[in-house]
CSV table of C-alpha atoms in Angstrom, one decimal:
chain,number,residue,atom,x,y,z
A,14,MET,CA,119.0,32.0,74.3
A,15,ILE,CA,121.3,31.6,77.3
A,16,PRO,CA,121.9,35.3,78.1
A,17,THR,CA,118.2,36.1,78.2
A,18,MET,CA,117.4,33.0,80.3
A,19,SER,CA,120.2,34.0,82.7
A,20,ALA,CA,119.0,37.5,83.0
A,21,SER,CA,115.4,36.3,83.5
A,22,HIS,CA,116.6,33.8,86.1
A,23,ASP,CA,118.4,36.5,88.1
A,24,LEU,CA,115.4,38.8,88.0
A,25,GLU,CA,113.0,36.1,89.1
A,26,GLU,CA,115.2,33.9,91.4
A,27,GLY,CA,117.7,36.4,92.7
A,28,THR,CA,117.8,38.5,95.9
A,29,ALA,CA,118.8,41.8,94.2
A,30,LEU,CA,116.1,44.5,94.1
A,31,THR,CA,116.2,45.6,90.4
A,32,PRO,CA,112.8,47.2,89.7
A,33,LYS,CA,111.8,47.1,86.1
A,34,PHE,CA,110.5,50.7,85.7
A,35,ASP,CA,108.5,51.4,82.6
A,36,ALA,CA,109.2,54.0,79.9
A,37,ASN,CA,107.8,56.6,82.4
A,38,GLY,CA,110.0,55.4,85.2
A,39,LEU,CA,107.2,53.7,87.1
A,40,VAL,CA,106.2,50.4,88.6
A,41,THR,CA,102.6,49.5,89.6
A,42,ALA,CA,101.8,49.5,93.3
A,43,VAL,CA,98.9,47.4,94.6
A,44,VAL,CA,97.8,48.3,98.1
A,45,SER,CA,95.8,46.1,100.3
A,46,ASP,CA,94.6,46.2,103.9
A,47,VAL,CA,96.8,43.9,105.9
A,48,ALA,CA,94.0,42.8,108.1
A,49,SER,CA,91.1,42.2,105.7
A,50,GLY,CA,93.0,41.6,102.4
A,51,GLU,CA,90.8,44.2,100.7
A,52,VAL,CA,92.5,45.9,97.8
A,53,LEU,CA,92.4,49.6,98.7
A,54,MET,CA,93.9,51.2,95.6
A,55,VAL,CA,96.3,50.8,92.7
A,56,ALA,CA,98.9,53.5,92.3
A,57,HIS,CA,102.4,54.0,90.7
A,58,MET,CA,105.9,54.5,92.2
A,59,ASN,CA,109.0,56.0,90.7
A,60,ALA,CA,112.4,55.1,92.2
A,61,GLU,CA,112.2,57.9,94.7
A,62,ALA,CA,108.7,57.0,95.9
A,63,LEU,CA,109.8,53.4,96.4
A,64,ALA,CA,112.9,54.5,98.3
A,65,LYS,CA,111.0,56.9,100.5
A,66,THR,CA,108.4,54.2,101.3
A,67,MET,CA,111.1,51.6,102.1
A,68,ALA,CA,113.0,54.1,104.3
A,69,SER,CA,110.0,55.6,106.2
A,70,GLY,CA,107.5,52.7,106.3
A,71,GLU,CA,104.8,55.0,105.1
A,72,ALA,CA,103.5,54.9,101.5
A,73,TRP,CA,104.7,57.4,98.9
A,74,TYR,CA,103.6,57.4,95.3
A,75,PHE,CA,104.1,59.2,92.0
A,76,SER,CA,101.0,60.9,90.6
A,77,ARG,CA,100.9,60.5,86.8
A,78,SER,CA,98.2,63.2,86.4
A,79,ARG,CA,100.1,65.8,88.6
A,80,ALA,CA,103.6,64.5,87.6
A,81,LYS,CA,104.8,64.7,91.2
A,82,LEU,CA,105.7,62.7,94.2
A,83,TRP,CA,103.1,62.5,96.9
A,84,LYS,CA,102.8,61.0,100.3
A,85,LYS,CA,99.5,59.2,100.9
A,86,GLY,CA,97.6,61.2,103.5
A,87,GLU,CA,99.5,64.4,103.0
A,88,THR,CA,96.2,66.3,102.5
A,89,SER,CA,93.7,63.9,104.1
A,90,GLY,CA,95.8,62.7,107.0
A,91,HIS,CA,94.9,59.2,105.9
A,92,VAL,CA,98.4,57.8,105.8
A,93,GLN,CA,99.3,54.2,105.1
A,94,ARG,CA,101.7,52.4,107.5
A,95,VAL,CA,103.4,49.8,105.4
A,96,VAL,CA,103.6,46.4,107.1
A,97,GLU,CA,105.2,44.5,104.2
A,98,ILE,CA,106.3,45.2,100.6
A,99,ARG,CA,106.5,42.4,98.1
A,100,ILE,CA,107.7,42.5,94.6
A,101,ASP,CA,106.6,40.3,91.8
A,102,CYS,CA,108.5,37.8,89.6
A,103,ASP,CA,109.5,40.3,86.9
A,104,GLN,CA,109.9,43.2,89.3
A,105,ASP,CA,107.5,45.6,87.6
A,106,ALA,CA,104.9,45.5,90.3
A,107,VAL,CA,104.9,45.8,94.1
A,108,TRP,CA,102.3,44.8,96.6
A,109,LEU,CA,102.0,46.9,99.8
A,110,ARG,CA,100.2,45.4,102.8
A,111,VAL,CA,99.2,48.4,104.9
A,112,GLU,CA,97.4,49.7,107.9
A,113,GLN,CA,95.1,52.3,106.5
A,114,HIS,CA,94.8,55.2,108.9
A,115,GLY,CA,91.5,57.2,108.9
A,116,PRO,CA,88.2,56.2,107.3
A,117,GLY,CA,89.5,55.4,103.8
A,118,ALA,CA,92.0,55.4,101.0
A,119,CYS,CA,89.8,56.7,98.1
A,120,HIS,CA,89.5,60.4,97.2
A,121,THR,CA,85.8,59.8,96.5
A,122,GLY,CA,85.2,59.2,100.2
A,123,ARG,CA,85.3,55.4,100.4
A,124,ARG,CA,87.6,53.0,102.2
A,125,SER,CA,88.7,51.4,98.9
A,126,CYS,CA,88.8,52.7,95.3
A,127,PHE,CA,87.2,49.4,94.2
A,128,TYR,CA,83.7,50.2,95.4
A,129,ARG,CA,81.8,49.1,92.3
A,130,THR,CA,81.3,45.6,91.0
A,131,VAL,CA,81.2,44.6,87.3
A,132,PRO,CA,78.5,42.1,86.7
A,133,LEU,CA,79.4,38.7,85.3
A,134,GLY,CA,77.7,36.6,82.6
A,135,GLN,CA,75.4,39.4,81.3
A,136,THR,CA,74.9,40.2,77.7
A,137,GLY,CA,74.2,43.7,76.3
A,138,ALA,CA,74.6,46.8,78.4
A,139,VAL,CA,76.2,46.3,81.7
A,140,LYS,CA,75.4,48.3,84.9
A,141,LEU,CA,78.0,48.7,87.6
A,142,GLU,CA,76.8,48.0,91.1
A,143,PHE,CA,77.8,49.9,94.2
A,144,ALA,CA,79.3,47.5,96.8
A,145,ASP,CA,80.6,50.1,99.4
A,146,ASP,CA,79.1,53.2,101.0
A,147,LYS,CA,81.0,56.3,101.6
A,148,THR,CA,82.9,56.4,104.9
A,149,PHE,CA,83.8,60.1,104.9
A,150,ASP,CA,82.9,63.3,103.1
A,151,PRO,CA,85.7,64.0,100.6
A,152,ASN,CA,84.8,67.7,100.3
A,153,LYS,CA,85.5,68.2,104.0
A,154,VAL,CA,88.6,66.0,104.0
A,155,TYR,CA,90.2,67.4,100.8
A,156,GLY,CA,89.1,70.9,101.4
A,157,LYS,CA,87.0,71.5,98.3
A,158,THR,CA,84.7,74.4,98.6
B,20,MET,CA,85.3,73.7,85.4
B,21,ILE,CA,81.9,72.3,85.2
B,22,PRO,CA,82.3,69.9,82.2
B,23,THR,CA,85.4,68.3,83.7
B,24,MET,CA,83.8,67.9,87.2
B,25,SER,CA,80.8,66.4,85.6
B,26,ALA,CA,82.8,63.9,83.5
B,27,SER,CA,84.8,63.0,86.6
B,28,HIS,CA,81.6,62.6,88.6
B,29,ASP,CA,80.0,60.3,86.0
B,30,LEU,CA,83.2,58.2,85.9
B,31,GLU,CA,83.4,57.9,89.6
B,32,GLU,CA,79.8,57.9,90.7
B,33,GLY,CA,78.0,56.5,87.7
B,34,THR,CA,76.9,53.0,86.9
B,35,ALA,CA,78.2,52.9,83.3
B,36,LEU,CA,81.2,50.7,82.6
B,37,THR,CA,83.6,53.0,80.8
B,38,PRO,CA,87.1,51.6,81.2
B,39,LYS,CA,89.8,54.2,80.8
B,40,PHE,CA,92.2,52.2,78.6
B,41,ASP,CA,95.7,53.6,78.3
B,42,ALA,CA,97.6,54.5,75.2
B,43,ASN,CA,98.2,50.8,74.5
B,44,GLY,CA,94.5,50.0,75.0
B,45,LEU,CA,95.0,48.3,78.4
B,46,VAL,CA,93.8,48.5,82.0
B,47,THR,CA,95.6,47.0,85.0
B,48,ALA,CA,94.2,43.9,86.5
B,49,VAL,CA,95.0,42.9,90.1
B,50,VAL,CA,94.1,39.3,90.9
B,51,SER,CA,93.6,38.1,94.4
B,52,ASP,CA,92.6,34.7,96.0
B,53,VAL,CA,89.0,35.1,97.1
B,54,ALA,CA,89.5,32.9,100.2
B,55,SER,CA,92.9,34.2,101.5
B,56,GLY,CA,93.0,37.7,100.1
B,57,GLU,CA,96.5,37.0,98.8
B,58,VAL,CA,97.4,39.0,95.7
B,59,LEU,CA,98.3,36.3,93.1
B,60,MET,CA,99.4,38.5,90.2
B,61,VAL,CA,99.1,41.7,88.3
B,62,ALA,CA,98.3,41.6,84.6
B,63,HIS,CA,96.7,43.7,81.9
B,64,MET,CA,93.5,43.5,80.0
B,65,ASN,CA,92.4,45.0,76.7
B,66,ALA,CA,88.7,45.4,75.9
B,67,GLU,CA,88.5,41.9,74.5
B,68,ALA,CA,90.1,40.3,77.5
B,69,LEU,CA,87.7,42.1,79.8
B,70,ALA,CA,84.7,41.2,77.7
B,71,LYS,CA,85.7,37.5,77.5
B,72,THR,CA,86.3,37.4,81.3
B,73,MET,CA,83.0,39.0,82.0
B,74,ALA,CA,81.2,36.7,79.7
B,75,SER,CA,82.9,33.4,80.7
B,76,GLY,CA,83.7,33.9,84.3
B,77,GLU,CA,87.2,32.8,83.7
B,78,ALA,CA,90.2,35.1,83.5
B,79,TRP,CA,91.6,36.3,80.2
B,80,TYR,CA,94.4,38.8,79.9
B,81,PHE,CA,96.5,40.6,77.2
B,82,SER,CA,100.2,39.8,77.2
B,83,ARG,CA,102.3,42.9,76.5
B,84,SER,CA,105.4,40.9,75.8
B,85,ARG,CA,103.7,38.5,73.4
B,86,ALA,CA,101.2,41.1,72.2
B,87,LYS,CA,98.3,38.6,72.3
B,88,LEU,CA,95.2,37.7,74.2
B,89,TRP,CA,95.7,34.7,76.5
B,90,LYS,CA,93.5,32.7,78.8
B,91,LYS,CA,95.0,32.1,82.2
B,92,GLY,CA,95.7,28.4,82.4
B,93,GLU,CA,95.6,27.7,78.7
B,94,THR,CA,99.0,26.0,78.9
B,95,SER,CA,99.2,25.1,82.6
B,96,GLY,CA,95.6,24.2,83.2
B,97,HIS,CA,95.7,26.6,86.2
B,98,VAL,CA,92.6,28.5,85.3
B,99,GLN,CA,91.1,31.2,87.4
B,100,ARG,CA,87.4,31.2,88.1
B,101,VAL,CA,86.3,34.7,88.7
B,102,VAL,CA,84.0,35.2,91.7
B,103,GLU,CA,83.9,39.0,91.5
B,104,ILE,CA,85.2,41.8,89.3
B,105,ARG,CA,85.5,45.3,90.8
B,106,ILE,CA,86.6,48.5,89.0
B,107,ASP,CA,88.3,51.4,90.6
B,108,CYS,CA,87.2,55.1,90.9
B,109,ASP,CA,88.8,56.3,87.7
B,110,GLN,CA,88.1,53.0,85.8
B,111,ASP,CA,91.7,52.3,84.8
B,112,ALA,CA,92.1,49.3,87.0
B,113,VAL,CA,90.1,46.2,87.8
B,114,TRP,CA,90.3,43.8,90.8
B,115,LEU,CA,89.5,40.2,90.2
B,116,ARG,CA,88.7,38.0,93.1
B,117,VAL,CA,89.3,34.4,91.9
B,118,GLU,CA,89.4,30.8,92.8
B,119,GLN,CA,92.9,29.7,91.5
B,120,HIS,CA,92.8,26.2,90.2
B,121,GLY,CA,95.9,24.1,90.5
B,122,PRO,CA,98.9,24.7,92.6
B,123,GLY,CA,99.7,28.3,91.6
B,124,ALA,CA,99.4,31.4,89.4
B,125,CYS,CA,103.0,32.2,88.8
B,126,HIS,CA,105.0,30.9,85.9
B,127,THR,CA,108.0,30.5,88.2
B,128,GLY,CA,106.2,27.7,90.0
B,129,ARG,CA,104.7,29.6,93.0
B,130,ARG,CA,101.2,30.2,94.1
B,131,SER,CA,101.6,34.0,93.9
B,132,CYS,CA,104.0,36.1,91.7
B,133,PHE,CA,104.7,38.1,94.9
B,134,TYR,CA,107.0,35.6,96.6
B,135,ARG,CA,109.7,38.0,97.7
B,136,THR,CA,109.6,40.7,100.3
B,137,VAL,CA,111.4,44.0,100.1
B,138,PRO,CA,113.0,44.8,103.5
B,139,LEU,CA,111.9,48.0,105.2
B,140,GLY,CA,114.0,50.6,107.1
B,141,GLN,CA,117.3,49.4,105.8
B,142,THR,CA,120.0,51.6,104.4
B,143,GLY,CA,122.5,50.7,101.8
B,144,ALA,CA,122.2,47.5,99.7
B,145,VAL,CA,118.9,45.8,100.0
B,146,LYS,CA,118.4,42.0,99.8
B,147,LEU,CA,115.1,40.5,98.8
B,148,GLU,CA,113.8,37.7,101.0
B,149,PHE,CA,111.9,34.7,99.7
B,150,ALA,CA,108.6,34.3,101.5
B,151,ASP,CA,107.1,31.5,99.5
B,152,ASP,CA,108.3,28.1,98.3
B,153,LYS,CA,107.6,26.7,94.9
B,154,THR,CA,104.4,24.7,94.7
B,155,PHE,CA,105.0,23.1,91.3
B,156,ASP,CA,107.7,22.5,88.8
B,157,PRO,CA,107.3,25.1,86.1
B,158,ASN,CA,109.4,23.1,83.6
B,159,LYS,CA,107.0,20.2,83.8
B,160,VAL,CA,103.9,22.4,83.7
B,161,TYR,CA,104.9,24.8,81.0
B,162,GLY,CA,106.7,22.1,79.0
B,163,LYS,CA,110.2,23.5,78.8
B,164,THR,CA,112.8,20.9,78.0
């Protein structure tokens, strides 16, 4: 079908930024450490979060659970300086390569949210394994009492 | 509220694999090249795709547009050997570190789906920039005529 192919071609091979926001107005944001390549977190962006990130060079997201815009590091001070933003073929996901300030990105007190491995090739009950230690005390950083 | 804190604690600090599938039964899968750290693609997995990936060590996903399970490389031969699976703090995203077989992961003919950069610090109309060249002819690989 020519119209569809053409629209798909523009989306994939064009230079216009036309994010394909989902029914909730969000795209997926994958965030990796620019130096190590480690994936630090996966979050979501609405149009405003993407625009603020592009304008400021610091990462902003949209929290689905709190239904609000937030700047990474606004509570912890652990801001993310964005070195590069990439967008994928169908423009429903962005990849942020960042310099992570402070000891970590994860609210549990680790550098990355992906601190557990899922074993491969096992049958039956599966046990996650911890790959990363905590790098900070989340209660202190996020002010829980 | 103690029950909530406890549930959250188990999810984040426990060793049980309890993926938090969304309303469509999916978790987000971020896929990176184990050698370079490059993010190759973002896809989705239902419980069956995750189980098949864990069991076989090759990546399976669930296509939202086609509403079906698919094995990466089933058409192109560009399979992904999974070296490690990690799961994030709230268990709604997995990170696959893979060996990408063949010249690329993207159906447009590139190594990565994230072949365009989004400029930072600009005002007004924004123009995407191509960062990666094609590594294969998608028409030949995917059999379009």
